[in-house]
Amino acid sequence: MIRARFYYRGGVPVGFHLLGHAGWGAQGQDILCAAVSSAAYLTVNTVTDFYHCPAKVEEADGML
């Protein structure tokens, strides 16, 4: 199961945390995990490239 936690400051979204595995396929072969990862990176890249805000990104053991 993929778990998402969203962080807010003053009612404004300021971050998110993703952890887990979708379980639709083997790790490294799971299309649902790939879709979630793609959406997460799209969000991070939008914040950094379009809005020019620095984003802190950490990856380790299936966690973004």
XYZ file of C-alpha atoms in Angstrom:
64
model
C 0.000 0.000 0.000
C 1.241 3.459 -0.861
C 0.741 5.989 1.903
C 0.739 9.727 1.303
C 1.013 12.390 3.975
C 0.443 16.030 3.116
C 1.811 18.931 5.135
C 0.149 22.326 5.498
C 1.261 25.582 7.021
C -1.465 28.151 7.616
C -3.861 26.157 5.440
C -1.414 26.223 2.485
C 0.089 22.960 1.205
C 3.864 22.985 1.754
C 4.912 19.365 1.286
C 4.152 15.698 0.995
C 5.657 12.351 1.937
C 5.126 9.098 0.008
C 5.951 5.661 1.354
C 5.215 2.097 0.340
C 4.533 -0.199 -2.567
C 1.288 -0.587 -4.511
C 1.508 -4.360 -4.676
C 0.206 -4.721 -8.231
C 3.490 -6.201 -9.418
C 6.991 -7.018 -8.268
C 9.089 -4.136 -7.021
C 10.653 -2.451 -10.028
C 7.896 -3.804 -12.295
C 4.793 -2.232 -10.738
C 3.027 0.148 -13.149
C 0.935 1.704 -10.375
C 4.054 2.553 -8.363
C 5.551 4.049 -11.518
C 2.454 6.226 -11.997
C 2.595 7.489 -8.405
C 6.321 8.223 -8.717
C 5.720 10.061 -11.975
C 2.998 12.215 -10.401
C 5.272 12.994 -7.434
C 8.162 14.059 -9.657
C 5.822 16.097 -11.853
C 4.719 17.958 -8.717
C 8.292 18.550 -7.535
C 9.457 19.671 -10.985
C 6.497 22.037 -11.323
C 7.316 23.655 -7.978
C 11.006 24.037 -8.799
C 10.904 24.850 -12.518
C 7.653 26.797 -12.943
C 7.320 28.514 -9.570
C 11.105 28.757 -8.985
C 10.782 27.552 -5.397
C 13.482 25.285 -3.993
C 12.207 21.825 -3.142
C 13.859 19.334 -0.815
C 13.620 15.821 -2.253
C 14.852 12.719 -0.469
C 14.711 9.137 -1.741
C 15.542 6.015 0.256
C 14.201 2.468 0.406
C 11.036 3.115 -1.586
C 10.318 6.408 0.118
C 10.117 9.758 -1.607
